[in-house]
Coordinates of C-alpha atoms and ligand atoms in Angstrom, one line a residue:
M1 CA -44.2 12.2 39.4
Q2 CA -43.1 13.8 42.6
S3 CA -44.3 17.1 43.7
E4 CA -41.9 20.1 43.6
T5 CA -41.8 20.2 47.4
T6 CA -40.6 16.7 48.0
V7 CA -38.6 16.6 51.3
L8 CA -35.6 14.3 50.9
D9 CA -35.4 11.3 53.2
R10 CA -32.1 12.2 54.8
S11 CA -32.0 8.9 56.7
D12 CA -31.6 7.1 53.4
I13 CA -28.9 9.3 51.8
Q14 CA -25.2 9.1 52.7
G15 CA -24.2 12.1 54.7
F16 CA -21.5 13.6 52.5
V17 CA -23.9 13.9 49.6
L18 CA -26.0 16.7 51.1
R19 CA -23.3 18.5 53.1
G20 CA -19.5 18.6 53.3
Y21 CA -18.4 17.3 56.7
R22 CA -15.7 19.9 57.1
M23 CA -13.7 17.4 59.1
P24 CA -10.0 18.0 58.7
H25 CA -8.8 14.3 58.5
A26 CA -9.8 11.7 56.0
A27 CA -8.7 8.2 54.8
Y28 CA -9.9 6.5 51.6
L29 CA -9.5 2.7 51.8
F30 CA -9.8 0.8 48.5
Y31 CA -10.9 -2.8 48.3
R32 CA -11.1 -5.6 45.8
F33 CA -13.7 -8.3 46.4
T34 CA -12.3 -11.8 46.3
D35 CA -15.5 -13.7 47.2
G36 CA -19.0 -12.5 46.4
P37 CA -20.9 -13.9 49.5
A38 CA -18.2 -12.7 51.9
A39 CA -18.1 -9.3 50.2
R40 CA -21.9 -9.0 50.6
K41 CA -21.5 -9.9 54.3
W42 CA -19.0 -7.0 54.6
L43 CA -21.4 -4.7 53.0
A44 CA -24.2 -5.8 55.3
D45 CA -21.9 -5.0 58.3
M46 CA -21.3 -1.5 56.8
V47 CA -25.0 -0.6 56.7
D48 CA -25.0 0.4 60.4
P49 CA -21.7 2.4 60.5
V50 CA -22.4 4.4 57.3
T51 CA -23.2 8.0 58.2
T52 CA -26.5 9.2 56.8
A53 CA -27.4 12.8 56.1
E54 CA -29.7 12.6 59.2
E55 CA -27.1 11.3 61.6
W56 CA -24.8 14.1 60.4
D57 CA -27.1 16.6 62.1
A58 CA -26.0 15.2 65.4
A59 CA -22.4 16.3 64.7
P60 CA -20.6 13.0 65.1
S61 CA -16.9 12.9 65.7
W62 CA -16.2 10.6 62.8
C63 CA -18.1 9.5 59.7
A64 CA -18.0 6.4 57.4
N65 CA -19.2 6.2 53.8
V66 CA -19.1 3.5 51.2
A67 CA -19.1 3.5 47.4
L68 CA -18.8 0.8 44.7
T69 CA -17.3 0.5 41.2
Y70 CA -19.0 -1.3 38.4
P71 CA -16.5 -4.2 38.6
G72 CA -17.4 -4.3 42.3
L73 CA -21.1 -4.6 41.5
E74 CA -20.3 -7.4 39.1
A75 CA -18.3 -9.2 41.8
L76 CA -21.3 -9.0 44.1
D77 CA -23.2 -11.0 41.4
L78 CA -25.8 -8.4 40.7
P79 CA -28.4 -9.7 38.2
T80 CA -27.7 -8.7 34.6
E81 CA -30.8 -6.6 34.4
S82 CA -29.5 -4.4 37.3
L83 CA -25.9 -4.3 35.9
D84 CA -27.2 -3.2 32.5
S85 CA -29.3 -0.4 34.0
F86 CA -26.2 1.5 35.0
P87 CA -25.1 4.2 32.4
A88 CA -22.2 3.5 30.0
A89 CA -19.9 6.0 31.6
F90 CA -20.0 4.3 35.0
R91 CA -19.8 0.8 33.5
Q92 CA -16.7 1.7 31.5
G93 CA -14.9 3.5 34.3
M94 CA -12.5 6.5 34.3
A95 CA -9.5 4.7 32.8
A96 CA -11.3 3.7 29.6
R97 CA -12.9 7.2 29.2
A98 CA -9.9 9.4 30.1
A99 CA -8.7 10.4 26.6
E100 CA -12.0 10.6 24.7
H101 CA -14.6 11.6 27.3
L102 CA -12.5 13.6 29.8
G103 CA -10.1 15.1 27.3
D104 CA -7.1 14.1 29.3
V105 CA -3.8 14.4 27.5
G106 CA -0.1 13.8 28.1
D107 CA 0.9 13.1 31.7
D108 CA -2.8 12.8 32.8
L109 CA -3.1 9.6 31.0
L110 CA -3.0 6.1 32.4
G111 CA 0.6 5.3 31.7
N112 CA 1.5 7.9 34.3
W113 CA -1.0 6.8 37.0
E114 CA 0.2 5.4 40.3
P115 CA 0.1 1.6 40.4
E116 CA -1.8 1.7 43.7
P117 CA -4.7 1.6 44.0
P118 CA -4.9 -0.3 40.7
F119 CA -7.4 2.1 39.0
A120 CA -5.8 1.7 35.6
S121 CA -6.6 -2.1 35.6
R122 CA -10.0 -1.6 37.2
G123 CA -8.8 -3.6 40.2
V124 CA -10.8 -1.5 42.7
H125 CA -14.2 -2.7 43.8
A126 CA -15.1 -0.6 46.8
M127 CA -14.1 2.6 48.6
L128 CA -14.5 3.2 52.3
M129 CA -14.3 6.9 53.2
L130 CA -13.5 7.7 56.8
S131 CA -13.5 11.3 58.1
A132 CA -12.7 12.6 61.6
H133 CA -12.2 15.8 63.5
E134 CA -9.0 14.3 65.2
R135 CA -6.2 12.5 63.6
G136 CA -6.0 10.0 66.5
E137 CA -9.7 9.2 66.1
L138 CA -9.2 8.6 62.3
E139 CA -6.3 6.2 62.9
Q140 CA -8.4 4.3 65.5
R141 CA -11.3 4.0 63.0
V142 CA -8.9 2.9 60.2
R143 CA -7.6 0.1 62.4
A144 CA -11.0 -1.0 63.5
F145 CA -12.4 -1.1 59.9
R146 CA -9.3 -2.9 58.7
E147 CA -9.8 -5.6 61.4
R148 CA -13.5 -5.8 60.4
A149 CA -12.6 -6.2 56.7
G150 CA -9.8 -8.8 57.5
A151 CA -12.0 -10.9 59.8
G152 CA -14.6 -11.9 57.3
G153 CA -12.3 -12.6 54.4
G154 CA -13.7 -11.9 50.9
L155 CA -11.9 -8.6 50.3
E156 CA -8.4 -7.4 50.0
E157 CA -7.2 -3.9 50.7
V158 CA -5.5 -2.7 47.4
G159 CA -4.8 0.9 48.4
C160 CA -5.2 3.6 50.9
E161 CA -5.0 7.4 50.6
H162 CA -4.8 9.8 53.5
A163 CA -5.8 13.5 53.2
A164 CA -5.9 16.3 55.7
A165 CA -6.7 20.0 55.8
L166 CA -3.7 22.3 55.7
G167 CA -2.7 23.7 59.1
G168 CA -2.8 27.1 60.8
A169 CA -3.6 30.1 58.7
H170 CA -4.0 27.8 55.7
A171 CA -7.0 25.8 57.1
E172 CA -9.7 25.5 54.4
R173 CA -7.1 26.2 51.7
E174 CA -5.7 23.9 49.0
H175 CA -2.0 23.7 48.3
F176 CA -1.8 26.6 45.9
G177 CA -3.0 28.8 48.8
F178 CA -6.6 29.5 47.8
R179 CA -9.6 29.0 50.1
D180 CA -11.6 26.1 48.6
G181 CA -15.1 24.6 49.1
I182 CA -16.9 27.9 48.9
S183 CA -19.3 27.4 46.0
Q184 CA -21.5 24.3 46.2
P185 CA -24.9 23.7 44.7
V186 CA -27.8 23.4 47.3
L187 CA -30.5 20.8 46.7
R188 CA -34.2 21.4 46.9
G189 CA -35.8 19.4 49.7
S190 CA -32.5 19.0 51.6
G191 CA -33.5 21.3 54.4
L192 CA -30.4 23.5 53.5
E193 CA -32.2 25.8 51.0
E194 CA -31.6 28.8 53.2
H195 CA -27.8 28.4 52.5
A196 CA -28.4 29.1 48.7
P197 CA -26.9 32.5 47.8
P198 CA -29.2 35.2 46.5
G199 CA -29.9 34.8 42.8
R200 CA -28.9 31.1 42.8
P201 CA -32.0 29.1 43.7
P202 CA -31.5 25.5 44.9
V203 CA -31.4 22.9 42.2
K204 CA -33.8 20.0 41.7
P205 CA -32.5 17.0 43.6
G206 CA -32.4 14.8 40.5
E207 CA -29.2 16.7 39.4
F208 CA -27.5 14.8 42.2
L209 CA -29.8 12.0 43.4
L210 CA -31.1 9.2 41.2
G211 CA -34.8 8.5 41.4
H212 CA -35.7 12.2 41.7
P213 CA -36.8 14.8 39.0
D214 CA -33.8 16.8 37.6
E215 CA -33.9 20.3 36.2
R216 CA -35.7 19.0 33.1
D217 CA -38.1 16.8 35.3
A218 CA -36.5 13.7 34.0
V219 CA -35.7 10.9 36.5
S220 CA -32.6 8.7 36.3
A221 CA -33.5 5.3 37.6
L222 CA -31.8 1.9 37.9
H223 CA -33.3 -1.6 38.0
P224 CA -35.0 -2.1 40.4
A225 CA -35.9 1.5 41.2
L226 CA -35.0 1.1 44.8
L227 CA -31.4 0.3 43.9
G228 CA -30.9 3.8 42.4
R229 CA -33.2 6.1 44.4
N230 CA -31.3 8.4 46.8
G231 CA -28.0 7.2 45.4
T232 CA -25.4 9.2 43.4
Y233 CA -22.1 8.9 41.6
A234 CA -18.7 10.0 42.9
V235 CA -15.9 10.8 40.6
Y236 CA -12.6 10.1 42.5
R237 CA -9.6 11.9 41.1
K238 CA -6.2 12.2 42.7
L239 CA -4.7 15.5 41.4
S240 CA -1.0 16.2 42.1
Q241 CA -0.2 19.9 42.4
D242 CA 3.3 21.3 41.5
V243 CA 3.4 24.0 44.2
P244 CA 7.0 25.2 43.5
A245 CA 6.2 25.6 39.8
F246 CA 3.0 27.5 40.6
R247 CA 4.9 29.9 42.9
R248 CA 7.8 30.3 40.5
F249 CA 5.3 31.3 37.8
L250 CA 3.5 33.8 40.0
H251 CA 6.8 35.5 40.8
A252 CA 8.2 35.4 37.3
E253 CA 5.0 36.7 35.6
G254 CA 3.3 38.6 38.4
R255 CA 5.1 41.9 37.7
G256 CA 5.5 42.6 41.4
D257 CA 2.0 41.5 42.4
P258 CA 1.9 37.7 42.5
D259 CA -1.5 37.7 44.4
L260 CA -3.2 39.6 41.6
L261 CA -1.9 37.1 39.0
A262 CA -3.0 34.2 41.2
A263 CA -6.5 35.8 41.5
K264 CA -6.7 36.3 37.7
L265 CA -5.8 32.6 37.1
M266 CA -8.3 31.4 39.7
G267 CA -11.1 34.0 39.5
R268 CA -11.0 34.4 43.3
W269 CA -8.4 35.9 45.5
P270 CA -6.5 33.5 47.9
S271 CA -9.0 34.6 50.6
G272 CA -11.9 33.3 48.5
A273 CA -13.3 36.8 47.5
P274 CA -14.4 36.6 43.9
L275 CA -12.9 39.0 41.3
A276 CA -16.4 39.6 40.1
L277 CA -17.1 41.4 43.4
A278 CA -13.6 42.5 44.4
E279 CA -11.9 43.5 41.2
R280 CA -8.9 45.6 42.3
A281 CA -8.0 44.2 45.7
D282 CA -8.7 41.3 48.0
D283 CA -11.6 41.7 50.3
P284 CA -11.3 39.4 53.3
L285 CA -14.5 40.8 54.9
L286 CA -16.5 39.8 51.8
A287 CA -14.7 36.4 51.8
S288 CA -15.9 35.7 55.3
C289 CA -19.6 36.2 54.4
A290 CA -20.6 32.8 53.0
K291 CA -23.8 34.1 51.3
H292 CA -22.6 37.3 49.6
N293 CA -19.3 35.8 48.6
N294 CA -21.2 33.6 46.2
A295 CA -23.9 35.9 45.0
F296 CA -22.5 37.0 41.7
D297 CA -22.4 36.3 38.0
Y298 CA -20.3 37.5 35.1
L299 CA -23.0 39.2 33.0
H300 CA -21.6 42.7 33.7
D301 CA -18.1 41.4 32.7
E302 CA -18.6 39.7 29.4
L303 CA -15.2 40.8 28.1
G304 CA -13.4 39.4 31.2
F305 CA -11.8 42.7 32.2
C306 CA -12.7 41.9 35.8
C307 CA -12.5 38.1 36.0
P308 CA -10.7 36.6 32.9
R309 CA -12.9 34.4 30.8
G310 CA -10.5 31.6 31.1
A311 CA -10.1 31.8 34.9
H312 CA -10.6 28.4 36.7
V313 CA -13.9 29.3 38.6
R314 CA -15.4 31.1 35.7
R315 CA -15.0 28.2 33.3
A316 CA -15.8 25.5 35.9
H317 CA -19.1 27.4 36.5
P318 CA -19.7 30.2 33.9
R319 CA -22.8 31.6 35.8
T320 CA -24.4 32.8 32.6
G321 CA -27.9 32.4 34.1
S322 CA -28.8 29.9 31.3
P323 CA -31.0 27.0 32.5
S324 CA -28.8 24.6 30.5
E325 CA -25.9 25.5 32.8
R326 CA -27.7 24.0 35.8
R327 CA -27.3 20.7 34.0
H328 CA -23.5 20.8 34.5
L329 CA -23.2 21.4 38.2
L330 CA -20.9 19.5 40.5
I331 CA -20.8 19.0 44.3
R332 CA -17.1 19.0 45.4
R333 CA -15.9 17.1 48.3
G334 CA -12.3 16.0 49.2
L335 CA -9.2 17.3 50.9
P336 CA -5.6 18.1 50.2
Y337 CA -3.1 15.2 50.5
G338 CA 0.7 15.4 51.1
P339 CA 2.8 17.8 53.3
E340 CA 2.2 21.5 53.2
L341 CA 5.1 23.6 51.6
D342 CA 5.7 26.6 53.7
D343 CA 5.6 30.0 52.0
G344 CA 9.1 30.8 50.8
A345 CA 10.4 27.2 51.2
S346 CA 12.4 25.7 48.4
D347 CA 11.2 22.7 46.4
D348 CA 11.2 19.6 48.7
G349 CA 10.3 17.2 45.9
A350 CA 7.3 15.9 47.9
D351 CA 4.1 14.8 46.2
R352 CA 1.1 16.9 47.3
G353 CA -2.2 17.7 45.8
L354 CA -6.0 17.3 46.1
V355 CA -8.0 14.2 46.6
G356 CA -11.0 15.3 44.5
V357 CA -14.4 13.7 45.1
F358 CA -17.0 15.1 42.7
L359 CA -20.6 14.2 43.0
N360 CA -23.2 14.1 40.2
A361 CA -26.2 12.2 39.0
S362 CA -24.8 11.9 35.5
I363 CA -21.1 11.4 35.1
E364 CA -21.3 12.0 31.4
R365 CA -23.4 15.2 31.5
Q366 CA -21.8 16.7 34.6
Y367 CA -18.2 15.7 35.5
E368 CA -17.0 14.6 32.1
F369 CA -18.6 17.5 30.3
V370 CA -17.0 20.0 32.7
Q371 CA -13.6 18.4 32.6
R372 CA -13.6 18.0 28.8
E373 CA -15.5 21.1 27.5
W374 CA -14.7 23.7 30.2
I375 CA -11.5 22.7 31.9
N376 CA -9.4 21.0 29.3
A377 CA -10.7 22.6 26.1
P378 CA -8.4 25.4 24.8
D379 CA -11.3 27.0 22.8
F380 CA -13.6 27.5 25.8
D381 CA -15.9 30.5 25.5
G382 CA -14.4 31.8 22.3
L383 CA -10.8 31.6 23.5
Q384 CA -8.3 30.1 21.2
D385 CA -5.4 28.4 23.0
D386 CA -6.5 28.7 26.6
P387 CA -7.1 25.5 28.6
D388 CA -7.8 26.0 32.4
P389 CA -4.7 27.7 33.8
I390 CA -5.0 26.0 37.2
A391 CA -6.4 22.5 36.5
G392 CA -5.8 22.1 32.8
P393 CA -3.0 20.3 31.0
G394 CA -0.6 23.3 30.7
G395 CA 1.2 24.3 27.5
G396 CA -1.4 26.8 26.3
T397 CA -1.9 30.6 26.8
F398 CA -3.5 32.5 29.6
T399 CA -5.3 35.6 28.3
W400 CA -5.5 38.4 30.8
Q401 CA -8.2 40.5 29.3
G402 CA -8.3 44.2 29.9
R403 CA -7.8 47.5 28.1
R404 CA -4.2 46.5 27.8
P405 CA -4.4 42.7 27.5
R406 CA -1.6 40.3 28.3
W407 CA -1.0 36.9 26.9
L408 CA 1.0 34.6 29.1
R409 CA 2.2 31.9 26.7
G410 CA 3.6 28.4 27.3
L411 CA 1.8 27.9 30.7
P412 CA 3.5 25.2 32.8
R413 CA 1.4 22.3 33.9
F414 CA 0.5 22.8 37.5
V415 CA -1.9 19.8 38.1
T416 CA -1.5 16.2 37.0
V417 CA -3.9 13.3 37.4
R418 CA -2.4 10.4 39.4
G419 CA -5.4 8.1 39.1
G420 CA -9.1 7.9 39.5
E421 CA -12.3 5.9 39.1
Y422 CA -16.1 6.3 39.0
F423 CA -18.0 5.1 42.0
F424 CA -21.7 4.5 42.8
V425 CA -22.7 5.9 46.2
P426 CA -25.7 3.7 47.2
S427 CA -28.5 4.8 49.5
I428 CA -29.0 2.9 52.7
T429 CA -31.9 1.0 51.1
A430 CA -29.6 0.1 48.2
L431 CA -26.8 -1.0 50.6
R432 CA -29.3 -3.4 52.1
L433 CA -30.4 -4.6 48.7
L434 CA -26.9 -5.2 47.6
S435 CA -26.0 -7.1 50.7
D436 CA -29.2 -9.0 51.0
T437 CA -30.0 -7.5 54.3
P438 CA -33.7 -7.2 55.1
A439 CA -35.0 -3.7 56.0
P440 CA -35.3 -3.3 59.8
Ligands
HEM1 C1 -5.9 20.5 41.9 C2 -6.8 21.0 41.1 C3 -7.8 22.0 41.5 C4 -7.7 23.0 42.4 C5 -6.4 23.4 43.1 C6 -9.0 23.7 42.4 C7 -9.2 24.8 43.2 C8 -10.4 25.5 43.3 C9 -10.7 26.6 44.1 C10 -9.7 27.3 45.0 C11 -11.9 27.0 43.8 C12 -12.6 28.2 44.4 C13 -13.4 27.9 45.7 C14 -14.9 27.7 45.4 O1 -15.5 28.3 44.6 O2 -15.4 26.8 46.2 C15 -12.5 26.1 42.9 C16 -13.8 26.1 42.4 C17 -14.4 25.1 41.6 N1 -13.7 24.1 41.0 FE1 -11.8 23.6 41.2 N2 -9.8 23.1 41.6 C18 -9.2 22.0 41.0 C19 -9.7 21.1 40.1 C20 -11.0 21.1 39.6 C21 -11.6 20.2 38.7 C22 -10.8 19.0 38.1 C23 -12.9 20.5 38.5 C24 -13.9 19.9 37.7 C25 -13.7 19.1 36.6 C26 -13.1 21.7 39.4 C27 -14.4 22.3 39.5 C28 -14.6 23.4 40.2 C29 -15.9 24.0 40.4 C30 -17.2 23.5 39.7 C31 -15.8 25.1 41.2 C32 -16.9 26.0 41.7 C33 -17.0 27.2 40.7 C34 -18.1 28.1 41.1 O3 -19.2 27.6 41.5 O4 -18.0 29.3 41.0 N3 -12.0 22.0 40.0 N4 -11.6 25.1 42.6

């Protein structure tokens, strides 16, 4: 058993696991392996370019990261013992588990997914994530990695997604206009503990990294143990956002204060200031203070008069202080995709949304639980017909609690799943194992 003070080996962990890159440009390249040995050679060639959490400290201008699906691991001819050591959720993949385990309904289901990349048919074996500060740099890297992939044979590109931070005053915001990426769990032993907000101690690394003790001191391991240690799982979800519908709703139902309604739906003001600390008006100064902006809970607001009980951030992380809640945390990476719709502009018909990359050590206990029980469930926290008003399937009610409560019924759907898959994010050691590359 490891001691409580284990310092994580950052040179063995892919960089984006411990810290968001905050690079404004990203490309996600999806591959299908057509030949096991050649795919292993490609993976061996990726060991060096992959950005580790240690290299990230040197502030590189671009980063590369790799993740694999279960069919990808099968195509690499992993021994049965190793394949069988992966949990059922990862082996089955998102498409098979969407209805029952994620609680997806209606337009979120497979029949409506984009044909490329072929997530619905499990035709994706690997994902290469490239990030850069400059768009030109990103494009150059995409070209270089495509050449590298093409040269060796053994894999076929089956899809590509570009994502980019929104421009100008909207940098760091998602398409609905809210600042995003504020609240993230901090891992013990990561060297980043000082960033944990007051009252929210860092979590044990096993909640996000295999091979380490989690909050219950259990260790998730694969076979062999080195395959899992320092690795994690990434849930990739392409979420289309209907921005015109969201803005129409705010204006139609906002009674002259669309920002207040937006804040009630989200639980944070567009600036990022939480309703729990800024009940009546936005507080941009608070929003700019990373630590205090996250130092709150809802214990003084059980009835939801300040932050509605069904608001997105409250249900995605109810902050009840219960130890069991620390078993359902998510690290969120990803960026917006599609063109920004200027304030006041009419519906341009373009597709836009969020490339969501959610990290966790247990897809079943963390991502699937949060999506099914907290986001999609209409009866969350004693509510009756209230799925998540932002990221839920629409159609229900949004209850605006208060001395004079309001019920906004027949909520439109604002977010629709366009596809997704479960990926294993190997450590550097595991990348070597998978590609038969000896350690240096
Ligand atoms: C397009 C869909 C979505 C949008 C626009 C969106 C937007 C946001 C925004 C603006 C925040 C507040 C910023 C922050 O606290 O960092 C947030 C927080 C969060 N979201 Fe979402 N989100 C979406 C989907 C999801 C999904 C599908 C999940 C999980 C299944 C999720 C889980 C979370 C979590 C865990 C938090 C942090 C809550 C906290 O710690 O207080 N979100 N989201």
